[in-house]
Coordinates of C-alpha atoms in Angstrom, one line a residue:
S25 CA 25.4 70.3 -116.6
L26 CA 25.0 66.5 -116.6
F27 CA 28.7 65.9 -116.9
V28 CA 29.5 68.0 -113.8
G29 CA 26.8 66.2 -111.9
M30 CA 28.2 62.8 -112.9
V31 CA 31.7 63.9 -111.8
L32 CA 30.5 65.1 -108.5
L33 CA 28.6 61.8 -107.9
L34 CA 31.7 59.8 -108.8
T35 CA 33.9 61.8 -106.5
L36 CA 31.5 61.7 -103.6
N37 CA 30.3 58.1 -103.9
L38 CA 33.7 56.4 -104.3
P39 CA 35.0 57.4 -100.9
L40 CA 31.6 57.1 -99.3
A41 CA 31.0 53.5 -100.6
P42 CA 31.8 51.9 -97.2
V43 CA 29.3 54.3 -95.5
W44 CA 26.6 53.3 -97.9
A45 CA 27.4 49.7 -97.3
K46 CA 27.0 50.2 -93.5
L47 CA 23.5 51.6 -94.1
L48 CA 22.5 48.1 -95.0
R49 CA 23.2 47.0 -91.4
I50 CA 20.4 49.3 -90.1
P51 CA 17.5 47.1 -89.0
R52 CA 14.7 47.1 -91.6
P53 CA 12.0 48.6 -89.4
Y54 CA 14.2 51.6 -88.7
L55 CA 15.1 51.9 -92.4
Y56 CA 11.5 51.7 -93.5
A57 CA 10.5 54.3 -90.9
G58 CA 13.1 56.7 -92.2
I59 CA 12.1 56.1 -95.8
L60 CA 8.4 56.6 -94.9
F61 CA 9.3 59.9 -93.0
F62 CA 11.2 61.3 -96.0
A63 CA 8.5 60.2 -98.4
A64 CA 5.8 61.9 -96.3
V65 CA 7.9 65.1 -96.0
G66 CA 8.5 65.1 -99.7
A67 CA 4.9 64.5 -100.6
Y68 CA 3.7 67.3 -98.3
A69 CA 6.4 69.7 -99.4
V70 CA 5.5 69.4 -103.1
G71 CA 1.8 70.4 -102.7
G72 CA 1.5 71.6 -99.2
E73 CA -1.8 69.8 -98.7
A74 CA -2.8 67.0 -96.3
L75 CA -4.5 65.3 -99.3
D76 CA -1.0 64.5 -100.6
L77 CA -0.4 62.5 -97.5
V78 CA -3.6 60.6 -97.9
I79 CA -2.6 59.8 -101.5
L80 CA 0.8 58.6 -100.3
L81 CA -1.0 56.3 -97.8
V82 CA -3.4 54.9 -100.4
I83 CA -0.6 54.3 -103.0
G84 CA 1.5 52.7 -100.2
L85 CA -1.3 50.4 -99.3
V86 CA -1.8 49.4 -103.0
G87 CA 1.9 48.7 -103.3
L88 CA 1.8 46.6 -100.1
G89 CA -1.2 44.6 -101.4
M90 CA 0.6 44.1 -104.8
R91 CA 3.7 42.9 -103.0
R92 CA 1.7 40.6 -100.7
Y93 CA -0.1 38.9 -103.7
G94 CA 3.0 38.6 -105.8
L95 CA 2.2 41.3 -108.4
P96 CA 5.1 43.3 -109.7
V97 CA 5.3 46.7 -108.2
L98 CA 7.6 48.4 -110.7
P99 CA 5.0 48.8 -113.5
A100 CA 2.7 50.6 -111.0
V101 CA 5.6 52.9 -109.9
I102 CA 6.4 53.7 -113.6
G103 CA 2.7 54.4 -114.2
V104 CA 2.5 56.8 -111.2
I105 CA 5.6 58.6 -112.5
L106 CA 4.8 58.7 -116.2
G107 CA 1.0 59.0 -115.8
P108 CA 0.7 62.8 -115.5
A109 CA 3.0 63.4 -118.5
A110 CA 1.0 60.9 -120.6
E111 CA -2.3 62.6 -119.6
Q112 CA -0.9 66.0 -120.5
Q113 CA 0.2 64.7 -123.9
L114 CA -3.2 63.0 -124.5
R115 CA -5.0 66.3 -123.7
R116 CA -2.7 68.1 -126.2
A117 CA -3.4 65.5 -128.9
L118 CA -7.2 65.7 -128.3
Q119 CA -7.0 69.5 -128.5
I120 CA -5.1 69.3 -131.8
S121 CA -7.7 66.9 -133.2
D122 CA -10.6 69.1 -131.9
G123 CA -11.6 66.4 -129.3
S124 CA -11.8 63.6 -131.9
V125 CA -10.4 60.3 -130.7
T126 CA -9.8 59.3 -134.3
G127 CA -6.9 61.7 -134.4
L128 CA -5.0 59.2 -132.3
V129 CA -5.2 56.5 -134.9
N130 CA -5.2 58.3 -138.2
T131 CA -1.8 57.2 -139.5
P132 CA -0.5 53.7 -140.3
F133 CA 2.4 54.2 -137.8
S134 CA 0.1 54.9 -134.9
I135 CA -2.1 51.9 -135.8
A136 CA 1.0 49.7 -135.9
V137 CA 2.1 50.9 -132.5
Y138 CA -1.3 50.3 -131.0
A139 CA -1.3 46.8 -132.5
I140 CA 2.1 46.0 -131.1
V141 CA 1.1 47.3 -127.7
A142 CA -2.1 45.2 -127.8
V143 CA -0.1 42.1 -128.7
I144 CA 2.4 42.8 -125.8
V145 CA -0.4 43.3 -123.3
A146 CA -2.4 40.3 -124.5
W147 CA 0.5 37.9 -125.0
P148 CA 0.9 36.7 -121.3
L149 CA -2.8 35.9 -121.1
V150 CA -3.0 34.1 -124.5
H151 CA 0.2 32.2 -123.7
R152 CA -1.2 31.1 -120.3
L153 CA -4.5 30.0 -121.9
V154 CA -2.6 28.0 -124.6
V155 CA -0.4 26.3 -122.0
V156 CA -3.4 25.4 -119.8
R157 CA -5.3 24.0 -122.7
G158 CA -2.3 21.9 -123.7
R159 CA -2.0 20.5 -120.2
N160 CA -5.8 19.7 -120.1
N161 CA -5.6 18.0 -123.5
R162 CA -2.6 15.9 -122.3
K163 CA -4.4 15.0 -119.1
E164 CA -7.5 13.9 -121.1
E165 CA -5.4 11.9 -123.5
K166 CA -3.6 10.3 -120.6
E167 CA -6.9 9.5 -118.8
K168 CA -8.3 8.0 -122.0
E169 CA -5.2 5.8 -122.4
E170 CA -5.4 4.7 -118.8
S171 CA -9.1 3.9 -119.0
G172 CA -8.6 2.1 -122.4
T173 CA -5.9 -0.1 -121.0
V174 CA -7.9 -0.9 -117.8
S175 CA -11.1 -1.7 -119.7
G176 CA -9.3 -3.6 -122.4
G177 CA -7.3 -5.8 -120.0

């Protein structure tokens, strides 16, 4: 059970905490190589196909690009983990509604949830646009004031 697992983790990790701390002294290239090795072995072991290793490589390159350009990686990781379950539930919902997409928005609760999600997704973009417009308006006002004082004086 979960309780037994937690007790085992506690009894193993407390005495081994210094060992885990020493792992941080391993040079990063060696640490990354070990992580890559175990990730590749795990990806291959799950499906037993070489395509899984290609997918691992592509996802790794996407993550590297995201990190290089300052994009958060965690949402992509969560999407990769939860994506298959979400697709399965979407298929079930579409089967229940006989393939009709309107079955996904037929209750006020679902409409409210979709509206909240839309606001959460759109908020950073809208906020950024408002801030940029405010800055531009302030710059224009400042330029008008400066040009008005220069031409008037």
